[in-house]
Amino acid sequence: MVKIRLARHGAKKRPYYRVVVSDSRCPRDGKFIDEVGRYNPLSNPKLIQFDEEKMQKWIGDGAQMSDTVARLYNQTKAEA
């Protein structure tokens, strides 16, 4: 199954996440198919970016969002 989820980057205690499309069997920070966004929880205000066209394409193709990505995505929709 193809999932849209967070991949952790950054240093120890300084997390930075990329929103990626990957096979659910791959490791969290492993191989991914496409990068569709970024999330930085430490910036003020928190940085949440999504490539809307890519997100719609992957959701239309049947990719499932993780709970965290769904929450962040809905949060950006509510702000817009």
mmCIF file with all atom_site columns, C-alpha atoms in Angstrom:
data_model
loop_
_atom_site.group_PDB
_atom_site.id
_atom_site.type_symbol
_atom_site.label_atom_id
_atom_site.label_alt_id
_atom_site.label_comp_id
_atom_site.label_asym_id
_atom_site.label_entity_id
_atom_site.label_seq_id
_atom_site.pdbx_PDB_ins_code
_atom_site.Cartn_x
_atom_site.Cartn_y
_atom_site.Cartn_z
_atom_site.occupancy
_atom_site.B_iso_or_equiv
_atom_site.pdbx_formal_charge
_atom_site.auth_seq_id
_atom_site.auth_comp_id
_atom_site.auth_asym_id
_atom_site.auth_atom_id
_atom_site.pdbx_PDB_model_num
ATOM 1  C CA . MET A 1 1  ? 0.000  0.000  0.000  1.00 0.00 ? 1  MET A CA 1
ATOM 2  C CA . VAL A 1 2  ? 1.192  3.519  -0.766 1.00 0.00 ? 2  VAL A CA 1
ATOM 3  C CA . LYS A 1 3  ? 1.138  5.886  2.218  1.00 0.00 ? 3  LYS A CA 1
ATOM 4  C CA . ILE A 1 4  ? 1.649  9.627  2.628  1.00 0.00 ? 4  ILE A CA 1
ATOM 5  C CA . ARG A 1 5  ? 3.651  10.044 5.829  1.00 0.00 ? 5  ARG A CA 1
ATOM 6  C CA . LEU A 1 6  ? 6.377  11.995 7.605  1.00 0.00 ? 6  LEU A CA 1
ATOM 7  C CA . ALA A 1 7  ? 10.084 11.240 7.186  1.00 0.00 ? 7  ALA A CA 1
ATOM 8  C CA . ARG A 1 8  ? 12.253 12.675 9.960  1.00 0.00 ? 8  ARG A CA 1
ATOM 9  C CA . HIS A 1 9  ? 15.333 14.729 9.156  1.00 0.00 ? 9  HIS A CA 1
ATOM 10 C CA . GLY A 1 10 ? 17.340 17.261 11.146 1.00 0.00 ? 10 GLY A CA 1
ATOM 11 C CA . ALA A 1 11 ? 19.601 16.883 14.133 1.00 0.00 ? 11 ALA A CA 1
ATOM 12 C CA . LYS A 1 12 ? 19.082 15.341 17.535 1.00 0.00 ? 12 LYS A CA 1
ATOM 13 C CA . LYS A 1 13 ? 16.316 17.243 19.378 1.00 0.00 ? 13 LYS A CA 1
ATOM 14 C CA . ARG A 1 14 ? 15.902 19.513 16.303 1.00 0.00 ? 14 ARG A CA 1
ATOM 15 C CA . PRO A 1 15 ? 13.370 17.595 14.183 1.00 0.00 ? 15 PRO A CA 1
ATOM 16 C CA . TYR A 1 16 ? 12.444 18.589 10.666 1.00 0.00 ? 16 TYR A CA 1
ATOM 17 C CA . TYR A 1 17 ? 10.031 16.495 8.636  1.00 0.00 ? 17 TYR A CA 1
ATOM 18 C CA . ARG A 1 18 ? 9.397  15.912 4.951  1.00 0.00 ? 18 ARG A CA 1
ATOM 19 C CA . VAL A 1 19 ? 5.980  14.731 3.853  1.00 0.00 ? 19 VAL A CA 1
ATOM 20 C CA . VAL A 1 20 ? 6.690  11.829 1.504  1.00 0.00 ? 20 VAL A CA 1
ATOM 21 C CA . VAL A 1 21 ? 4.814  9.239  -0.503 1.00 0.00 ? 21 VAL A CA 1
ATOM 22 C CA . SER A 1 22 ? 6.268  5.787  0.088  1.00 0.00 ? 22 SER A CA 1
ATOM 23 C CA . ASP A 1 23 ? 5.495  2.108  0.174  1.00 0.00 ? 23 ASP A CA 1
ATOM 24 C CA . SER A 1 24 ? 4.178  1.179  3.612  1.00 0.00 ? 24 SER A CA 1
ATOM 25 C CA . ARG A 1 25 ? 6.785  -1.614 3.861  1.00 0.00 ? 25 ARG A CA 1
ATOM 26 C CA . CYS A 1 26 ? 9.742  0.817  3.577  1.00 0.00 ? 26 CYS A CA 1
ATOM 27 C CA . PRO A 1 27 ? 11.383 2.255  6.730  1.00 0.00 ? 27 PRO A CA 1
ATOM 28 C CA . ARG A 1 28 ? 10.306 5.678  7.995  1.00 0.00 ? 28 ARG A CA 1
ATOM 29 C CA . ASP A 1 29 ? 13.403 7.470  6.698  1.00 0.00 ? 29 ASP A CA 1
ATOM 30 C CA . GLY A 1 30 ? 14.085 5.054  3.853  1.00 0.00 ? 30 GLY A CA 1
ATOM 31 C CA . LYS A 1 31 ? 13.317 5.054  0.162  1.00 0.00 ? 31 LYS A CA 1
ATOM 32 C CA . PHE A 1 32 ? 10.358 7.148  -0.942 1.00 0.00 ? 32 PHE A CA 1
ATOM 33 C CA . ILE A 1 33 ? 8.510  7.716  -4.211 1.00 0.00 ? 33 ILE A CA 1
ATOM 34 C CA . ASP A 1 34 ? 7.809  11.454 -4.058 1.00 0.00 ? 34 ASP A CA 1
ATOM 35 C CA . GLU A 1 35 ? 8.146  14.416 -1.697 1.00 0.00 ? 35 GLU A CA 1
ATOM 36 C CA . VAL A 1 36 ? 4.898  16.351 -1.351 1.00 0.00 ? 36 VAL A CA 1
ATOM 37 C CA . GLY A 1 37 ? 5.536  18.733 1.536  1.00 0.00 ? 37 GLY A CA 1
ATOM 38 C CA . ARG A 1 38 ? 7.536  19.906 4.543  1.00 0.00 ? 38 ARG A CA 1
ATOM 39 C CA . TYR A 1 39 ? 6.833  20.379 8.235  1.00 0.00 ? 39 TYR A CA 1
ATOM 40 C CA . ASN A 1 40 ? 8.996  22.205 10.774 1.00 0.00 ? 40 ASN A CA 1
ATOM 41 C CA . PRO A 1 41 ? 7.451  22.068 14.271 1.00 0.00 ? 41 PRO A CA 1
ATOM 42 C CA . LEU A 1 42 ? 10.162 24.223 15.877 1.00 0.00 ? 42 LEU A CA 1
ATOM 43 C CA . SER A 1 43 ? 9.792  27.390 13.798 1.00 0.00 ? 43 SER A CA 1
ATOM 44 C CA . ASN A 1 44 ? 7.518  30.137 15.039 1.00 0.00 ? 44 ASN A CA 1
ATOM 45 C CA . PRO A 1 45 ? 4.889  29.927 13.558 1.00 0.00 ? 45 PRO A CA 1
ATOM 46 C CA . LYS A 1 46 ? 5.127  26.256 12.620 1.00 0.00 ? 46 LYS A CA 1
ATOM 47 C CA . LEU A 1 47 ? 6.000  25.726 8.957  1.00 0.00 ? 47 LEU A CA 1
ATOM 48 C CA . ILE A 1 48 ? 3.524  23.454 7.181  1.00 0.00 ? 48 ILE A CA 1
ATOM 49 C CA . GLN A 1 49 ? 3.791  23.323 3.379  1.00 0.00 ? 49 GLN A CA 1
ATOM 50 C CA . PHE A 1 50 ? 2.093  20.988 0.921  1.00 0.00 ? 50 PHE A CA 1
ATOM 51 C CA . ASP A 1 51 ? 2.333  20.794 -2.865 1.00 0.00 ? 51 ASP A CA 1
ATOM 52 C CA . GLU A 1 52 ? -1.418 20.812 -3.493 1.00 0.00 ? 52 GLU A CA 1
ATOM 53 C CA . GLU A 1 53 ? -1.242 19.352 -7.018 1.00 0.00 ? 53 GLU A CA 1
ATOM 54 C CA . LYS A 1 54 ? 0.906  16.410 -5.933 1.00 0.00 ? 54 LYS A CA 1
ATOM 55 C CA . MET A 1 55 ? -1.271 15.751 -2.880 1.00 0.00 ? 55 MET A CA 1
ATOM 56 C CA . GLN A 1 56 ? -4.443 15.635 -4.966 1.00 0.00 ? 56 GLN A CA 1
ATOM 57 C CA . LYS A 1 57 ? -2.761 13.376 -7.532 1.00 0.00 ? 57 LYS A CA 1
ATOM 58 C CA . TRP A 1 58 ? -1.606 10.849 -4.929 1.00 0.00 ? 58 TRP A CA 1
ATOM 59 C CA . ILE A 1 59 ? -4.880 10.887 -2.991 1.00 0.00 ? 59 ILE A CA 1
ATOM 60 C CA . GLY A 1 60 ? -6.723 10.362 -6.274 1.00 0.00 ? 60 GLY A CA 1
ATOM 61 C CA . ASP A 1 61 ? -4.437 7.415  -7.052 1.00 0.00 ? 61 ASP A CA 1
ATOM 62 C CA . GLY A 1 62 ? -5.394 5.791  -3.739 1.00 0.00 ? 62 GLY A CA 1
ATOM 63 C CA . ALA A 1 63 ? -2.570 6.765  -1.380 1.00 0.00 ? 63 ALA A CA 1
ATOM 64 C CA . GLN A 1 64 ? -3.565 6.717  2.299  1.00 0.00 ? 64 GLN A CA 1
ATOM 65 C CA . MET A 1 65 ? -2.487 9.555  4.607  1.00 0.00 ? 65 MET A CA 1
ATOM 66 C CA . SER A 1 66 ? -1.132 8.777  8.057  1.00 0.00 ? 66 SER A CA 1
ATOM 67 C CA . ASP A 1 67 ? -3.078 10.215 10.995 1.00 0.00 ? 67 ASP A CA 1
ATOM 68 C CA . THR A 1 68 ? -0.488 12.955 11.572 1.00 0.00 ? 68 THR A CA 1
ATOM 69 C CA . VAL A 1 69 ? -0.346 14.002 7.921  1.00 0.00 ? 69 VAL A CA 1
ATOM 70 C CA . ALA A 1 70 ? -4.147 14.049 7.730  1.00 0.00 ? 70 ALA A CA 1
ATOM 71 C CA . ARG A 1 71 ? -4.283 16.316 10.804 1.00 0.00 ? 71 ARG A CA 1
ATOM 72 C CA . LEU A 1 72 ? -1.665 18.693 9.364  1.00 0.00 ? 72 LEU A CA 1
ATOM 73 C CA . TYR A 1 73 ? -3.341 18.709 5.942  1.00 0.00 ? 73 TYR A CA 1
ATOM 74 C CA . ASN A 1 74 ? -6.749 19.511 7.431  1.00 0.00 ? 74 ASN A CA 1
ATOM 75 C CA . GLN A 1 75 ? -5.152 22.223 9.565  1.00 0.00 ? 75 GLN A CA 1
ATOM 76 C CA . THR A 1 76 ? -3.739 23.953 6.460  1.00 0.00 ? 76 THR A CA 1
ATOM 77 C CA . LYS A 1 77 ? -7.125 23.645 4.729  1.00 0.00 ? 77 LYS A CA 1
ATOM 78 C CA . ALA A 1 78 ? -8.855 25.315 7.692  1.00 0.00 ? 78 ALA A CA 1
ATOM 79 C CA . GLU A 1 79 ? -6.381 28.226 7.687  1.00 0.00 ? 79 GLU A CA 1
ATOM 80 C CA . ALA A 1 80 ? -6.792 28.904 3.957  1.00 0.00 ? 80 ALA A CA 1
#
